[in-house]
Amino acid sequence: HWTDRITDMTADVRRGVRRELAAGIAAGEGIGPIQRRIRKVWTDIPIKRAEAIARTEVHNVSTRVMFDTYNANRNVIRGVEYLSTLDRRTCQICMNDDGKKYYFERDPNVASRPFIPQHPRCRCVYVPFTRIREDLFGVSEKSKGKFLGPVERASDYGQWLGRQTAATVRGILGKKGSELFLTGKAKLSSFVNN
């Protein structure tokens, strides 16, 4: 629970927030109703902060459920890929992890993967990738174009950022960072402190 990291709430409020989060999520409620539930038990919390807690905790639960589903279907799913939202609001941590793949056969619990959400309001997700078609259907990678047509390679954050205007890159990485990135003197991963 992300609520465990919040230091400015009493133990009673924490229990109440967790109870309301669980009830809202179990009832299938959206962010707005869950945020209102939080504000019922933590009455002096600002609306935006309650919304951030609701959004982050719902994302936490949905990520865990998705990952358990992927893990239970290893006969088809080979692993998961970290996907970041490709826009100006993406943080440097999430930019750096975008496109990384984690394989079940190498690490059965895929424990090496970053935990999502990595921070409040994180918008990243894990998407599954399947075993190769040859394993499943006897269709080789060489012949898949006959069945599926051309397959375009997906972009990771660094590739996406490289296609943006200099002004957009400057808005994301700053003046010095954008100069280093655009001239190839620095990779996107060099802007992150892990």
GROMACS .gro file of C-alpha atoms in nm:
model
  194
    1HIS     CA    1   0.000   0.000   0.000
    2TRP     CA    2   0.123   0.345  -0.089
    3THR     CA    3  -0.069   0.476   0.212
    4ASP     CA    4   0.197   0.311   0.430
    5ARG     CA    5   0.444   0.573   0.304
    6ILE     CA    6   0.231   0.867   0.414
    7THR     CA    7   0.365   1.004   0.741
    8ASP     CA    8   0.115   1.278   0.823
    9MET     CA    9  -0.188   1.062   0.910
   10THR     CA   10  -0.278   0.899   1.238
   11ALA     CA   11  -0.305   0.521   1.274
   12ASP     CA   12  -0.685   0.549   1.297
   13VAL     CA   13  -0.704   0.757   0.980
   14ARG     CA   14  -0.469   0.513   0.802
   15ARG     CA   15  -0.695   0.218   0.895
   16GLY     CA   16  -1.000   0.414   0.779
   17VAL     CA   17  -0.836   0.513   0.448
   18ARG     CA   18  -0.732   0.153   0.383
   19ARG     CA   19  -1.083   0.028   0.467
   20GLU     CA   20  -1.243   0.283   0.230
   21LEU     CA   21  -0.993   0.206  -0.046
   22ALA     CA   22  -1.066  -0.166  -0.015
   23ALA     CA   23  -1.443  -0.110  -0.014
   24GLY     CA   24  -1.430   0.124  -0.315
   25ILE     CA   25  -1.205  -0.104  -0.518
   26ALA     CA   26  -1.413  -0.413  -0.428
   27ALA     CA   27  -1.727  -0.227  -0.539
   28GLY     CA   28  -1.565  -0.140  -0.872
   29GLU     CA   29  -1.582   0.233  -0.807
   30GLY     CA   30  -1.385   0.487  -1.006
   31ILE     CA   31  -1.128   0.736  -0.882
   32GLY     CA   32  -1.383   1.008  -0.794
   33PRO     CA   33  -1.598   0.798  -0.559
   34ILE     CA   34  -1.289   0.643  -0.395
   35GLN     CA   35  -1.137   0.989  -0.346
   36ARG     CA   36  -1.460   1.098  -0.174
   37ARG     CA   37  -1.445   0.789   0.049
   38ILE     CA   38  -1.092   0.887   0.155
   39ARG     CA   39  -1.206   1.240   0.237
   40LYS     CA   40  -1.483   1.102   0.462
   41VAL     CA   41  -1.225   0.951   0.699
   42TRP     CA   42  -0.940   1.199   0.644
   43THR     CA   43  -1.145   1.517   0.651
   44ASP     CA   44  -0.868   1.777   0.618
   45ILE     CA   45  -0.693   1.623   0.316
   46PRO     CA   46  -0.692   1.838  -0.001
   47ILE     CA   47  -0.901   1.700  -0.289
   48LYS     CA   48  -0.598   1.665  -0.523
   49ARG     CA   49  -0.404   1.467  -0.265
   50ALA     CA   50  -0.698   1.234  -0.199
   51GLU     CA   51  -0.732   1.189  -0.575
   52ALA     CA   52  -0.359   1.106  -0.605
   53ILE     CA   53  -0.388   0.845  -0.328
   54ALA     CA   54  -0.699   0.692  -0.487
   55ARG     CA   55  -0.542   0.683  -0.833
   56THR     CA   56  -0.213   0.534  -0.707
   57GLU     CA   57  -0.378   0.266  -0.489
   58VAL     CA   58  -0.621   0.162  -0.764
   59HIS     CA   59  -0.326   0.136  -1.003
   60ASN     CA   60  -0.138  -0.069  -0.742
   61VAL     CA   61  -0.422  -0.321  -0.710
   62SER     CA   62  -0.488  -0.344  -1.083
   63THR     CA   63  -0.117  -0.397  -1.155
   64ARG     CA   64  -0.096  -0.679  -0.901
   65VAL     CA   65  -0.405  -0.850  -1.043
   66MET     CA   66  -0.279  -0.812  -1.402
   67PHE     CA   67   0.060  -0.949  -1.309
   68ASP     CA   68  -0.092  -1.248  -1.127
   69THR     CA   69  -0.300  -1.319  -1.440
   70TYR     CA   70   0.006  -1.301  -1.665
   71ASN     CA   71   0.203  -1.521  -1.428
   72ALA     CA   72  -0.078  -1.782  -1.418
   73ASN     CA   73  -0.073  -1.802  -1.799
   74ARG     CA   74   0.296  -1.872  -1.852
   75ASN     CA   75   0.212  -2.145  -2.099
   76VAL     CA   76   0.131  -1.865  -2.346
   77ILE     CA   77   0.289  -1.555  -2.192
   78ARG     CA   78   0.665  -1.541  -2.205
   79GLY     CA   79   0.709  -1.229  -1.993
   80VAL     CA   80   0.614  -0.868  -1.948
   81GLU     CA   81   0.729  -0.540  -2.099
   82TYR     CA   82   0.735  -0.210  -1.910
   83LEU     CA   83   0.546   0.060  -2.097
   84SER     CA   84   0.556   0.430  -2.011
   85THR     CA   85   0.321   0.694  -2.138
   86LEU     CA   86   0.501   0.875  -2.419
   87ASP     CA   87   0.449   1.240  -2.333
   88ARG     CA   88   0.603   1.541  -2.157
   89ARG     CA   89   0.472   1.446  -1.812
   90THR     CA   90   0.659   1.114  -1.796
   91CYS     CA   91   0.919   1.117  -1.518
   92GLN     CA   92   1.283   1.023  -1.577
   93ILE     CA   93   1.252   0.698  -1.382
   94CYS     CA   94   0.967   0.578  -1.603
   95MET     CA   95   1.137   0.707  -1.921
   96ASN     CA   96   1.439   0.494  -1.841
   97ASP     CA   97   1.240   0.175  -1.773
   98ASP     CA   98   1.020   0.205  -2.083
   99GLY     CA   99   1.053  -0.091  -2.318
  100LYS     CA  100   1.245  -0.316  -2.078
  101LYS     CA  101   1.140  -0.681  -2.093
  102TYR     CA  102   1.130  -0.929  -1.808
  103TYR     CA  103   1.114  -1.303  -1.888
  104PHE     CA  104   0.940  -1.564  -1.674
  105GLU     CA  105   1.180  -1.844  -1.772
  106ARG     CA  106   1.484  -1.644  -1.659
  107ASP     CA  107   1.327  -1.529  -1.332
  108PRO     CA  108   1.010  -1.723  -1.242
  109ASN     CA  109   0.871  -1.444  -1.024
  110VAL     CA  110   1.017  -1.172  -1.246
  111ALA     CA  111   1.144  -1.024  -0.920
  112SER     CA  112   1.398  -0.810  -1.104
  113ARG     CA  113   1.125  -0.591  -1.252
  114PRO     CA  114   1.048  -0.247  -1.107
  115PHE     CA  115   0.730  -0.237  -0.902
  116ILE     CA  116   0.447  -0.042  -1.066
  117PRO     CA  117   0.335   0.213  -0.965
  118GLN     CA  118   0.683   0.346  -0.901
  119HIS     CA  119   0.553   0.674  -0.758
  120PRO     CA  120   0.223   0.853  -0.692
  121ARG     CA  121   0.021   0.908  -1.011
  122CYS     CA  122   0.243   0.670  -1.209
  123ARG     CA  123   0.081   0.588  -1.544
  124CYS     CA  124   0.306   0.299  -1.647
  125VAL     CA  125   0.186  -0.055  -1.709
  126TYR     CA  126   0.322  -0.398  -1.782
  127VAL     CA  127   0.198  -0.561  -2.098
  128PRO     CA  128   0.247  -0.929  -2.167
  129PHE     CA  129   0.433  -1.065  -2.465
  130THR     CA  130   0.365  -1.414  -2.586
  131ARG     CA  131   0.587  -1.703  -2.676
  132ILE     CA  132   0.694  -1.699  -3.039
  133ARG     CA  133   0.437  -1.818  -3.285
  134GLU     CA  134   0.650  -2.117  -3.383
  135ASP     CA  135   0.625  -2.250  -3.024
  136LEU     CA  136   0.249  -2.203  -3.017
  137PHE     CA  137   0.130  -2.260  -3.372
  138GLY     CA  138   0.424  -2.379  -3.577
  139VAL     CA  139   0.450  -2.041  -3.756
  140SER     CA  140   0.807  -1.917  -3.780
  141GLU     CA  141   0.912  -1.555  -3.736
  142LYS     CA  142   1.029  -1.554  -4.101
  143SER     CA  143   0.688  -1.655  -4.233
  144LYS     CA  144   0.469  -1.450  -4.000
  145GLY     CA  145   0.441  -1.165  -4.254
  146LYS     CA  146   0.244  -1.398  -4.483
  147PHE     CA  147  -0.021  -1.432  -4.213
  148LEU     CA  148  -0.009  -1.099  -4.034
  149GLY     CA  149   0.129  -0.851  -4.286
  150PRO     CA  150   0.423  -0.624  -4.204
  151VAL     CA  151   0.485  -0.584  -3.832
  152GLU     CA  152   0.610  -0.241  -3.721
  153ARG     CA  153   0.848  -0.227  -3.428
  154ALA     CA  154   0.708  -0.044  -3.127
  155SER     CA  155   0.884   0.265  -2.992
  156ASP     CA  156   1.035   0.298  -2.650
  157TYR     CA  157   1.054   0.634  -2.477
  158GLY     CA  158   1.403   0.714  -2.609
  159GLN     CA  159   1.298   0.645  -2.970
  160TRP     CA  160   0.981   0.849  -2.923
  161LEU     CA  161   1.174   1.138  -2.768
  162GLY     CA  162   1.424   1.130  -3.056
  163ARG     CA  163   1.138   1.197  -3.301
  164GLN     CA  164   1.012   1.502  -3.113
  165THR     CA  165   1.098   1.864  -3.188
  166ALA     CA  166   1.399   2.019  -3.019
  167ALA     CA  167   1.161   2.239  -2.818
  168THR     CA  168   0.974   1.934  -2.687
  169VAL     CA  169   1.299   1.759  -2.591
  170ARG     CA  170   1.420   2.079  -2.421
  171GLY     CA  171   1.091   2.099  -2.227
  172ILE     CA  172   1.141   1.744  -2.099
  173LEU     CA  173   1.518   1.725  -2.041
  174GLY     CA  174   1.608   2.093  -2.000
  175LYS     CA  175   1.851   2.294  -2.209
  176LYS     CA  176   2.174   2.110  -2.127
  177GLY     CA  177   2.009   1.765  -2.118
  178SER     CA  178   1.841   1.818  -2.454
  179GLU     CA  179   2.171   1.925  -2.613
  180LEU     CA  180   2.345   1.612  -2.483
  181PHE     CA  181   2.059   1.383  -2.589
  182LEU     CA  182   2.003   1.535  -2.934
  183THR     CA  183   2.374   1.529  -3.021
  184GLY     CA  184   2.405   1.166  -2.909
  185LYS     CA  185   2.649   1.251  -2.628
  186ALA     CA  186   2.414   1.108  -2.363
  187LYS     CA  187   2.164   0.824  -2.361
  188LEU     CA  188   1.829   0.866  -2.192
  189SER     CA  189   1.939   0.632  -1.909
  190SER     CA  190   2.216   0.876  -1.811
  191PHE     CA  191   1.952   1.122  -1.683
  192VAL     CA  192   1.824   0.884  -1.413
  193ASN     CA  193   1.967   0.826  -1.067
  194ASN     CA  194   1.865   0.475  -0.961
   0.00000   0.00000   0.00000
